[in-house]
XYZ file of N, CA and C in Angstrom:
342
model
N 0.895 -1.102 -0.147
C 0.278 0.195 0.134
C 0.854 1.176 0.027
N 2.071 1.090 0.292
C 3.125 2.517 0.676
C 4.260 2.061 -0.017
N 5.151 2.701 -0.446
C 6.362 2.435 -0.983
C 7.433 3.763 -0.292
N 8.712 3.129 0.036
C 9.526 4.051 0.760
C 10.498 4.439 -0.329
N 11.000 5.489 -0.153
C 12.053 6.371 -0.993
C 13.077 6.453 -0.385
N 14.308 5.985 -0.747
C 15.620 6.342 0.113
C 17.074 7.325 -0.495
N 15.893 8.218 -1.370
C 16.302 9.400 -1.850
C 15.873 10.616 -1.576
N 16.750 11.770 -1.237
C 16.204 13.206 -0.921
C 15.597 13.964 -2.170
N 16.539 13.318 -3.122
C 15.907 14.012 -4.274
C 14.540 14.318 -4.739
N 13.685 15.176 -5.448
C 12.484 15.557 -5.524
C 12.024 14.174 -6.392
N 11.186 13.829 -6.146
C 10.427 12.281 -6.946
C 8.973 12.652 -7.403
N 8.399 12.086 -8.373
C 7.246 12.303 -8.546
C 6.386 11.098 -8.540
N 5.537 11.084 -7.908
C 4.597 9.874 -7.570
C 3.572 10.267 -8.835
N 3.445 9.328 -9.719
C 2.394 9.433 -10.984
C 1.577 7.970 -11.072
N 0.742 7.768 -10.548
C 0.055 6.322 -10.813
C -0.944 6.407 -11.987
N -1.179 5.466 -12.586
C -1.745 5.040 -13.904
C -2.874 6.016 -13.470
N -3.572 6.813 -14.575
C -4.583 7.449 -14.279
C -5.935 6.826 -13.933
N -7.178 7.393 -13.259
C -8.383 6.514 -13.287
C -8.658 5.725 -14.445
N -9.079 4.793 -14.279
C -9.720 3.976 -15.369
C -11.408 4.267 -15.549
N -11.726 5.543 -15.043
C -13.029 5.736 -15.406
C -14.382 5.106 -14.773
N -14.126 4.002 -13.938
C -15.180 3.729 -13.206
C -15.891 4.156 -12.403
N -14.985 5.336 -11.538
C -15.630 5.343 -10.241
C -17.233 5.789 -10.356
N -17.721 6.028 -9.238
C -19.280 6.408 -8.926
C -19.290 7.936 -8.624
N -19.294 8.750 -9.149
C -19.369 10.190 -8.426
C -20.596 11.059 -8.518
N -21.439 10.553 -7.758
C -23.096 11.439 -7.560
C -22.461 12.748 -7.873
N -23.997 13.021 -8.811
C -24.105 14.375 -9.257
C -23.689 15.375 -7.818
N -23.174 16.663 -7.803
C -23.129 17.374 -7.027
C -21.674 17.125 -6.173
N -21.280 15.921 -6.333
C -19.742 15.480 -5.485
C -18.401 15.836 -6.628
N -17.923 16.191 -5.891
C -16.012 16.134 -6.486
C -15.249 15.023 -5.948
N -14.261 15.230 -6.685
C -13.230 14.108 -6.790
C -11.850 14.619 -6.261
N -10.976 14.137 -5.166
C -9.922 14.884 -4.584
C -9.134 13.652 -4.429
N -7.778 13.993 -4.966
C -6.882 12.747 -4.565
C -5.947 13.417 -3.429
N -5.640 12.352 -2.344
C -5.001 12.928 -0.995
C -3.839 12.175 -0.895
N -2.665 12.858 -0.768
C -1.248 12.462 -0.719
C -0.790 12.070 0.890
N -0.632 10.714 1.502
C -0.409 10.605 2.773
C 1.000 10.532 3.292
N 1.357 10.796 4.171
C 2.744 10.068 4.647
C 2.654 9.300 5.850
N 3.641 7.984 5.989
C 3.362 7.299 7.175
C 1.948 6.435 7.638
N 2.750 5.511 8.472
C 1.483 4.853 9.201
C 0.217 5.641 9.405
N 0.503 6.578 10.085
C 0.004 7.935 10.716
C -1.212 8.449 9.307
N -0.835 8.183 8.316
C -1.436 8.728 7.176
C -1.969 10.203 7.094
N -0.463 11.189 7.700
C -0.501 12.324 7.706
C -0.762 13.025 6.151
N -1.646 13.548 6.386
C -1.939 14.642 5.028
C -0.903 15.193 4.502
N -0.481 15.285 3.456
C 0.712 16.123 2.845
C 0.473 17.111 2.161
N -0.525 16.599 1.297
C -0.960 17.375 0.026
C -1.928 16.697 -0.587
N -2.716 17.273 -1.567
C -4.255 16.955 -2.057
C -4.327 17.942 -3.337
N -4.903 17.368 -4.660
C -4.825 18.066 -5.509
C -6.100 17.263 -6.656
N -6.420 17.781 -7.749
C -7.584 17.492 -8.672
C -6.948 15.938 -9.363
N -5.592 15.976 -9.366
C -4.909 14.602 -10.112
C -4.249 13.894 -9.003
N -3.937 12.764 -9.268
C -3.320 11.901 -8.292
C -1.788 11.613 -8.763
N -1.186 13.009 -9.069
C 0.013 13.035 -9.157
C 1.056 14.172 -8.476
N 2.099 13.641 -7.400
C 2.473 14.661 -6.472
C 3.799 14.627 -6.549
N 4.504 15.971 -6.130
C 6.101 15.586 -6.215
C 6.357 15.314 -4.294
N 7.533 14.716 -4.140
C 8.080 14.307 -2.735
C 9.015 14.500 -2.810
N 9.575 15.261 -1.716
C 11.379 15.422 -1.371
C 11.714 15.081 -0.107
N 10.902 14.402 0.429
C 11.155 13.964 1.548
C 11.338 12.046 1.438
N 12.051 11.518 2.590
C 12.251 9.957 2.583
C 11.165 9.819 2.937
N 10.223 8.720 2.757
C 9.197 8.103 3.677
C 8.305 7.347 2.794
N 7.357 6.828 3.661
C 6.203 6.306 2.974
C 5.116 6.704 2.551
N 4.531 6.717 1.264
C 3.288 7.383 1.053
C 2.196 6.833 0.225
N 1.325 7.154 0.332
C -0.217 6.828 -0.239
C -0.720 7.646 -0.541
N -1.608 7.321 -1.776
C -2.255 8.428 -2.726
C -3.661 7.787 -2.278
N -4.677 8.882 -2.194
C -5.850 8.228 -1.393
C -6.938 8.729 -2.250
N -8.257 8.244 -2.718
C -9.199 8.652 -3.522
C -10.166 9.503 -2.503
N -10.564 10.729 -2.663
C -11.703 11.156 -2.027
C -12.845 11.622 -2.811
N -13.975 10.992 -2.388
C -15.614 11.710 -3.218
C -16.353 12.328 -2.407
N -16.718 13.193 -2.574
C -16.871 14.181 -1.537
C -17.959 15.392 -1.923
N -18.830 15.658 -1.297
C -19.963 16.657 -1.308
C -19.128 17.816 -0.666
N -19.033 18.804 -1.513
C -18.410 20.100 -1.249
C -19.392 21.053 0.074
N -20.643 20.469 -0.423
C -21.771 21.039 0.754
C -21.714 20.314 1.759
N -20.931 19.579 2.199
C -21.318 18.757 3.525
C -19.884 18.234 4.061
N -18.735 18.555 3.173
C -17.508 18.519 3.857
C -16.746 19.297 3.507
N -16.408 20.366 4.072
C -15.398 21.435 4.030
C -14.009 20.952 4.055
N -13.266 21.003 3.039
C -11.818 20.420 3.068
C -10.747 21.420 3.922
N -11.376 22.854 3.965
C -10.344 23.968 4.697
C -10.147 23.569 5.917
N -11.026 22.469 6.711
C -10.412 22.090 7.849
C -8.903 21.089 7.612
N -8.630 20.627 6.773
C -7.413 19.855 6.275
C -6.196 20.946 6.569
N -5.197 20.566 7.909
C -4.217 21.614 8.031
C -3.038 19.913 7.267
N -2.384 20.756 6.341
C -1.567 19.625 5.936
C -0.258 19.636 6.760
N 0.278 18.444 6.731
C 0.912 17.900 8.046
C 0.551 17.925 9.312
N -0.832 17.850 9.633
C -1.009 17.657 10.572
C -2.510 16.694 10.916
N -3.541 17.285 10.111
C -4.631 16.100 9.722
C -4.414 14.809 9.324
N -4.857 14.167 9.646
C -4.676 12.881 9.118
C -5.660 12.011 8.277
N -5.412 11.202 7.310
C -6.515 10.406 6.908
C -7.850 9.741 7.655
N -6.979 9.223 8.688
C -7.717 8.642 9.877
C -9.215 10.072 10.299
N -8.260 10.915 10.580
C -9.119 11.990 11.192
C -10.090 12.786 10.173
N -10.007 12.402 8.594
C -10.698 12.663 7.532
C -12.022 11.636 7.619
N -11.574 10.496 7.512
C -12.174 9.292 7.756
C -13.466 9.167 8.757
N -12.520 9.558 10.053
C -13.812 9.556 11.304
C -14.893 10.670 11.488
N -14.788 11.529 10.236
C -16.110 12.739 9.793
C -17.128 11.939 8.613
N -16.772 10.883 8.172
C -17.300 10.133 6.905
C -18.244 9.121 8.307
N -19.403 8.778 7.019
C -20.273 7.694 7.706
C -19.558 6.515 7.899
N -18.481 5.929 6.568
C -18.003 4.793 6.903
C -16.932 4.908 7.789
N -16.440 6.043 8.397
C -15.493 5.844 9.475
C -16.533 5.906 10.890
N -17.451 6.503 11.076
C -18.488 6.603 12.257
C -19.218 7.866 12.278
N -18.636 9.033 11.480
C -19.560 9.940 11.204
C -20.460 10.378 10.537
N -21.032 11.423 10.342
C -22.341 11.803 9.772
C -22.335 12.406 8.231
N -21.170 12.395 7.708
C -20.957 12.929 6.074
C -21.164 11.813 5.366
N -21.668 12.060 4.129
C -21.917 11.211 3.099
C -20.340 11.697 2.233
N -19.658 10.438 2.454
C -18.503 10.681 1.621
C -17.872 9.242 1.131
N -16.937 9.060 0.424
C -16.003 8.000 0.330
C -14.480 8.437 0.219
N -13.558 7.594 1.445
C -12.491 8.024 1.138
C -11.866 6.590 1.235
N -11.121 6.274 -0.059
C -9.986 5.363 -0.223
C -9.191 5.285 1.140
N -9.018 4.612 2.114
C -8.363 4.678 3.102
C -6.950 3.662 2.622
N -7.128 2.694 1.792
C -6.159 1.482 1.741
C -4.771 2.488 0.737
N -5.768 2.983 -0.393
C -4.915 3.913 -1.329
C -4.294 3.122 -2.203
N -3.820 3.718 -3.422
C -3.090 3.193 -4.175
C -2.054 1.608 -4.104
N -2.200 1.000 -4.322
C -1.182 0.487 -4.555
C 0.382 0.642 -5.024
N 1.824 0.531 -4.270
C 2.791 1.001 -4.619
C 3.349 0.511 -5.697
N 3.117 -0.755 -6.181
C 3.578 -1.204 -7.138
C 3.065 -0.456 -8.731
N 2.029 0.297 -8.516
C 1.467 0.565 -9.735
C 1.759 2.011 -9.809
N 2.699 2.659 -8.629
C 3.045 3.982 -8.926
C 4.097 3.980 -10.024
N 4.291 5.234 -10.874
C 5.646 5.309 -11.624
C 6.414 6.505 -11.161
N 7.477 6.327 -10.753
C 8.350 6.811 -9.806
C 9.560 7.353 -10.640
N 9.706 8.830 -11.005
C 10.624 9.269 -11.863
C 11.666 9.792 -11.017
């Protein structure tokens, strides 16, 4: 689920593009979330699943499908908020917000590291 990088050089994490079979209800948005370490600390997010990293560590890319009217992503503080924190807000994690977070993330062997 994660991969470790032993170089301090900037690396680009670019997994294969989504295959288009995701179910995204009308009014919902998709964001890709980059987490670091077993604690899933959120270090970046974006509209595409492509990120640059410059620190040694374990990284996972997660997909979040959410309704911007019910989940305010401004609550995320990069380097502090975790994927577990966000998941806890969602119905799937015991919270009240209808959204979907792929907690396991993308498999590391599918990442294209340059």
